[in-house]
Short mmCIF file of C-alpha atoms in Angstrom, two decimals:
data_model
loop_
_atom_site.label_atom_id
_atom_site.label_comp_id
_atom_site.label_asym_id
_atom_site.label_seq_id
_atom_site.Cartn_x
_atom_site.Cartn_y
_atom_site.Cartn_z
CA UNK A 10 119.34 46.30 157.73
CA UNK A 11 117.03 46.25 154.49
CA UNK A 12 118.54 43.33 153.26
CA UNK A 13 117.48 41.35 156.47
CA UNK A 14 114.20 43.04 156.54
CA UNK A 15 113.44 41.33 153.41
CA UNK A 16 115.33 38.05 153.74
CA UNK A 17 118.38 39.19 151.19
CA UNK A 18 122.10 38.61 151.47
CA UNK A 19 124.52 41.54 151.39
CA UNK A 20 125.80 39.79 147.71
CA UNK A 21 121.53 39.66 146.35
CA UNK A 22 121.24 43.09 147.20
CA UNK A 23 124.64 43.84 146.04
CA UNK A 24 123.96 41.82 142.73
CA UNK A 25 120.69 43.36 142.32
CA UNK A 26 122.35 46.75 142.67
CA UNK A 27 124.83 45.64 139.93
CA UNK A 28 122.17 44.37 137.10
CA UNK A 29 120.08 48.01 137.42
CA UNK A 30 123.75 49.48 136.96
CA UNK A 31 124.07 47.05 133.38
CA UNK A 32 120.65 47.90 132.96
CA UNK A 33 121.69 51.51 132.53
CA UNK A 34 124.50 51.19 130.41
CA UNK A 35 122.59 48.86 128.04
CA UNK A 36 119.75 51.65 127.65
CA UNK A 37 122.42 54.48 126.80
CA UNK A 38 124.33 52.09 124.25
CA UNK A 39 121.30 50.91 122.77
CA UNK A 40 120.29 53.92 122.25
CA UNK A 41 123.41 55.27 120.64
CA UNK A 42 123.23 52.02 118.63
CA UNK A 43 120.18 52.77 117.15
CA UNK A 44 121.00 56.21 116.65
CA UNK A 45 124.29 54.71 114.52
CA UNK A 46 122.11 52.48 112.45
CA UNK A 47 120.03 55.52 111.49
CA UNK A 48 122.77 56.10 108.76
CA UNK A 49 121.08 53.24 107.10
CA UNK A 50 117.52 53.35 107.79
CA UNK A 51 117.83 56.95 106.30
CA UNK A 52 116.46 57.68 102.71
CA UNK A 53 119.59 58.98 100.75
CA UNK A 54 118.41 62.68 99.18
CA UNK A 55 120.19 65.19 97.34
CA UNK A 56 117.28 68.03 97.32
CA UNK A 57 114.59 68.43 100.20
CA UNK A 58 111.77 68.50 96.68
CA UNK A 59 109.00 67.04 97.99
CA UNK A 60 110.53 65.48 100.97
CA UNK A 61 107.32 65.16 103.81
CA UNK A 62 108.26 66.19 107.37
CA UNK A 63 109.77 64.11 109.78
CA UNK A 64 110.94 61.37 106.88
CA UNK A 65 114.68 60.36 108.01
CA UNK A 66 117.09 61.22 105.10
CA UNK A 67 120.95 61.24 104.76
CA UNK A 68 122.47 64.05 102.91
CA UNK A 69 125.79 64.14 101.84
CA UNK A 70 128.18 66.99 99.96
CA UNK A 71 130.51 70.03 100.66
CA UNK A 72 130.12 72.22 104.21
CA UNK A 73 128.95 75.71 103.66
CA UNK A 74 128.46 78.66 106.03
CA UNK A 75 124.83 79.50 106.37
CA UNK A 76 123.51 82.85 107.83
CA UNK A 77 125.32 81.80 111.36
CA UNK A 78 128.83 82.69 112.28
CA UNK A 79 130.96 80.40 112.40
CA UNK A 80 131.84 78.63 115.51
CA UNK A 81 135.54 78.61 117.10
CA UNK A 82 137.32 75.80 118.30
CA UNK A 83 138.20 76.21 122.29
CA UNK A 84 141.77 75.16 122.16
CA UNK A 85 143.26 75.65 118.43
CA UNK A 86 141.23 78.80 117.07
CA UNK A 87 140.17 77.24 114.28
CA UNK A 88 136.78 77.85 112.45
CA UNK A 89 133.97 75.52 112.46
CA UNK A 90 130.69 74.53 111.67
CA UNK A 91 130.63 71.58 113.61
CA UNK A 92 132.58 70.92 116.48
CA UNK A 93 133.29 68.29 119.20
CA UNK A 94 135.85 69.01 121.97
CA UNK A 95 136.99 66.75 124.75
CA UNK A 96 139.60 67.16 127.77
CA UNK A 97 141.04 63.69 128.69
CA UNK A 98 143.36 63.46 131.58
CA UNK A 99 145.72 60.45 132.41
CA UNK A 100 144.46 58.24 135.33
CA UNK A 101 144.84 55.03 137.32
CA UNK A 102 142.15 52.47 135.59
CA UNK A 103 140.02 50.28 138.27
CA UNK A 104 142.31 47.76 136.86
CA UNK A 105 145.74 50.13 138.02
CA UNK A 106 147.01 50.59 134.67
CA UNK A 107 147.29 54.05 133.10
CA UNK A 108 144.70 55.76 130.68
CA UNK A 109 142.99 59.17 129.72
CA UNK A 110 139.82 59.59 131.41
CA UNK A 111 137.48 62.02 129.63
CA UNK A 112 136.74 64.75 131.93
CA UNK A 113 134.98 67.15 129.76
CA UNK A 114 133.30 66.99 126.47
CA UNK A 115 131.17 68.83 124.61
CA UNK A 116 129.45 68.94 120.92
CA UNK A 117 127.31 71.02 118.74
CA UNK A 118 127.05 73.16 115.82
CA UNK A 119 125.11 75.98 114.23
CA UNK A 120 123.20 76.36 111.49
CA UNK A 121 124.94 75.77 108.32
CA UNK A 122 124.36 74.94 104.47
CA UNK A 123 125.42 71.12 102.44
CA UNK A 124 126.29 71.46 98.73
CA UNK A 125 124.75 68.20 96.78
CA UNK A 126 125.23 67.56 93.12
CA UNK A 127 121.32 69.59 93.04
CA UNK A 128 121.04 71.53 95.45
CA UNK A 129 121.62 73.16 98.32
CA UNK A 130 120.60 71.67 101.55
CA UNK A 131 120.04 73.51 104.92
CA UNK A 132 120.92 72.37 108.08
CA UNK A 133 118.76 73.98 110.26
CA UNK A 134 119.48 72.90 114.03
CA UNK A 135 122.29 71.84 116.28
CA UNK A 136 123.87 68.32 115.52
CA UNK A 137 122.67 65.67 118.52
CA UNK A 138 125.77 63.69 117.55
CA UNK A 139 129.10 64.89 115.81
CA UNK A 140 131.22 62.12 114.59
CA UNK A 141 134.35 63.54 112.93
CA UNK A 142 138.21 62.64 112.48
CA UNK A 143 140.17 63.91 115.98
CA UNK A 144 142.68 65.94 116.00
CA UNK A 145 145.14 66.38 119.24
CA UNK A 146 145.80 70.06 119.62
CA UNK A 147 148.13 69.64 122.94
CA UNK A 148 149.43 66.98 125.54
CA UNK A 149 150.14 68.95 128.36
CA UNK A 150 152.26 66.80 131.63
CA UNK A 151 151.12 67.84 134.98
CA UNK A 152 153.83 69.98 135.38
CA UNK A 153 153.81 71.96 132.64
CA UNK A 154 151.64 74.91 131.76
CA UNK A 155 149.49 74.61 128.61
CA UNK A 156 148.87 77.12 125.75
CA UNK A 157 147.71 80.61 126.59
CA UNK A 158 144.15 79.43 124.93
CA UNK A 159 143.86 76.80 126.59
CA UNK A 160 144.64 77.92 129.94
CA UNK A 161 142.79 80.83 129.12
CA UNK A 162 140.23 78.02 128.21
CA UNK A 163 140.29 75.95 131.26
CA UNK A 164 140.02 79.18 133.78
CA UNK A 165 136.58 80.34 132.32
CA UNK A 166 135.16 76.92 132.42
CA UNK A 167 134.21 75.69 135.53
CA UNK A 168 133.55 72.24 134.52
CA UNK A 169 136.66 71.63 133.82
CA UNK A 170 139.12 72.01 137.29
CA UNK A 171 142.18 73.75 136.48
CA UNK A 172 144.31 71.18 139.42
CA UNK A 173 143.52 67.52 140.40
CA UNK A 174 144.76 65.72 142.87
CA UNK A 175 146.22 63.37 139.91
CA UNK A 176 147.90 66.82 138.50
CA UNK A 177 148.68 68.00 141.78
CA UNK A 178 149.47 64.39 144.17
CA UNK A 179 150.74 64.90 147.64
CA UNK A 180 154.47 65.42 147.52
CA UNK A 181 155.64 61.27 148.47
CA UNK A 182 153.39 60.22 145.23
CA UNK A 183 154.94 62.67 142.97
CA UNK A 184 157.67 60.80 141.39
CA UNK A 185 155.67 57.68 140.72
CA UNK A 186 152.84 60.08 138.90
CA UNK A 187 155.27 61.38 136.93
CA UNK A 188 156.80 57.99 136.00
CA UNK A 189 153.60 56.79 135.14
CA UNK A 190 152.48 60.10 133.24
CA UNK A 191 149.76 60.82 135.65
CA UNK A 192 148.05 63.99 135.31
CA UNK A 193 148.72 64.52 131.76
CA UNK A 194 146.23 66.48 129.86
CA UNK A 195 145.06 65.93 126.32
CA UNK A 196 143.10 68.09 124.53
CA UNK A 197 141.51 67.04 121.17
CA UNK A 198 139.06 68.39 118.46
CA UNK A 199 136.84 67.45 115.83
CA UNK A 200 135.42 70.24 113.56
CA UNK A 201 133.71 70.64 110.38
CA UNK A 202 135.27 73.35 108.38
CA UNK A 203 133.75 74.73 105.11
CA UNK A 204 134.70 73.03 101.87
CA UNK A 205 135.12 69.80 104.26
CA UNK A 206 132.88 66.75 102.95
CA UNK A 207 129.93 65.85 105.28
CA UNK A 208 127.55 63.59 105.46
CA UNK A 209 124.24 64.36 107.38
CA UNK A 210 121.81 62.26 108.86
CA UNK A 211 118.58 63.94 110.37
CA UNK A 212 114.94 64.59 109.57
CA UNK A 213 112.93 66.78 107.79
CA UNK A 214 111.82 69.91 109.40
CA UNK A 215 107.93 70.37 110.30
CA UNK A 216 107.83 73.38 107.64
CA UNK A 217 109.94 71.22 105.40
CA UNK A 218 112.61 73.95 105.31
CA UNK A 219 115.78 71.99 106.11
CA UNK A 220 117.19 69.36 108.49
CA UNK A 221 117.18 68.75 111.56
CA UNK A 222 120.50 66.72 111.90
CA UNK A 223 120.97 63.70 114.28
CA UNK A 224 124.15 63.08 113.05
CA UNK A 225 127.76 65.00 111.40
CA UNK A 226 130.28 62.90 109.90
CA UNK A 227 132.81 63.36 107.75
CA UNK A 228 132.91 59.84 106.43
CA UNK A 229 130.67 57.76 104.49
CA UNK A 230 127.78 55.71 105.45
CA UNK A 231 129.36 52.92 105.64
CA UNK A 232 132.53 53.91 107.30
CA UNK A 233 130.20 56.14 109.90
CA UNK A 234 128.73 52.92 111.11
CA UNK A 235 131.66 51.02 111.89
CA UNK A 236 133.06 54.39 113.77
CA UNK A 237 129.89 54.57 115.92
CA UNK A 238 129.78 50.80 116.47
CA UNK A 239 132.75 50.34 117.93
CA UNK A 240 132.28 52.83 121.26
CA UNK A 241 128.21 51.36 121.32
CA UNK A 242 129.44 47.76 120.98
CA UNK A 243 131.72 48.07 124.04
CA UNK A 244 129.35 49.67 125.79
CA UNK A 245 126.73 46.95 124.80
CA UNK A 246 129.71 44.29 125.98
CA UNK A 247 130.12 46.19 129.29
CA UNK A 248 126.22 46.19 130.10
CA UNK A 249 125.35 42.39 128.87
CA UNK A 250 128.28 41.63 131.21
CA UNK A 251 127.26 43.59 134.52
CA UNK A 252 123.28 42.39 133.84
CA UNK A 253 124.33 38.84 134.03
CA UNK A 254 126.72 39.25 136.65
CA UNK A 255 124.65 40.63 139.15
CA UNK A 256 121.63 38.01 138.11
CA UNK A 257 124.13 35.64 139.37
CA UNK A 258 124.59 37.15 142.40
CA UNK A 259 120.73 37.12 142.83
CA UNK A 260 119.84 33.95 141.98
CA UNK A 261 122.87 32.19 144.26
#
């Protein structure tokens, strides 16, 4: 009824509905674009000196423990002091074609120390972003049980369900979900380990102290922008596409 209220077809409104949706995407990748060209807008630094707060700098060098413990990694045990975990689980697309769906993800990392040819460099508050090589603990099918630390894992986190109905279908689906894979868990990390090579993208603190990081690779410039590109470009893609889309529908 609101449509005829105000004189609008079912496809305006629905094409009006569909360019705030590409709206939204475009804000979140821009702003993870401009977040990835920070790598580059950053002054390069290997001692804080006379750095002023707030100035965007890039450190790079060799991960050290600070006066924090050390974080551990949810599903391999490992040590860290920068971590990035994500459960993926294998779905039907929109399109019906198989893929791993992230359904939980989470990032962070403590205080720690970064080694430069000078000096040493704190890092004073948890990463916003944490960009590192992934590594796939365990692919668990639907019908297996995982790890004892991950299961472990899964039951104390509620955000994370321990049965789907993709893990769990209703018994006449079941053999074409397991042809097809469905169900399948992955579980991946990405940690920063001491000794590992970092490079560290943030701002001055305001008592000039250490930095506050925006981002935690473990690549170079360079090859940091081209990582963080790729996800923000398809996201960019996805957004133009869904904008202009539903200004069609408008305008028609």
């Amino acid at each position: 009824m609101f449509y005829m209220v105000f004189g609008l077809s079912g496809s305006q409104v629905f094409g009006g509905g569909l360019a705030v949706v590409g709206a939204v995407v475009l804000a979140f990748s821009g702003r993870y674009v401009w977040r990835a060209t920070s790598i580059y807008r950053a002054e390069p630094i290997s001692t804080l000196n006379e750095t002023a707060s707030g100035v965007l700098v890039r450190v790079s060098g060799t991960a050290q423990q600070g006066d924090a413990d050390l974080l551990t990694a949810p599903f391999s045990g490992n040590d860290c002091l920068a971590l990035r975990y994500a459960v993926e689980e294998r779905r039907l697309s929109p399109y019906l074609l198989p893929w791993f769906v992230t359904i939980h993800e989470l990032a962070g990392s403590d205080t720690f120390r970064v080694r430069t040819p000078e000096a040493t460099v704190d890092i004073v508050e948890p990463a916003h972003t944490v960009t590192l090589k992934r590594t796939t603990v365990a692919t668990v099918p639907s019908n297996d049980k995982p790890p004892e630390r991950i299961a472990r894992f899964e039951q104390n986190t509620a955000a994370v369900p321990v049965a789907t109905h993709w893990r769990s279908p209703p018994s006449p689906f079941r053999p074409i979900t397991r042809a097809l894979s469905l169900g399948t868990r992955r579980y991946s990390e990405q940690c920063v380990m001491p000794g590992d090579n970092v490079t560290i993208v943030g701002r001055i603190t305001e008592t000039g102290n250490g930095v506050d990081p925006l981002v935690v690779s473990d690549l170079s410039a360079g090859q940091t922008l081209l990582r963080m590109a790729k996800t923000s470009l398809i996201g960019l893609s996805i957004g133009v596409f869904v904008v202009l889309l539903g200004l069609v529908l408008v305008l028609l």
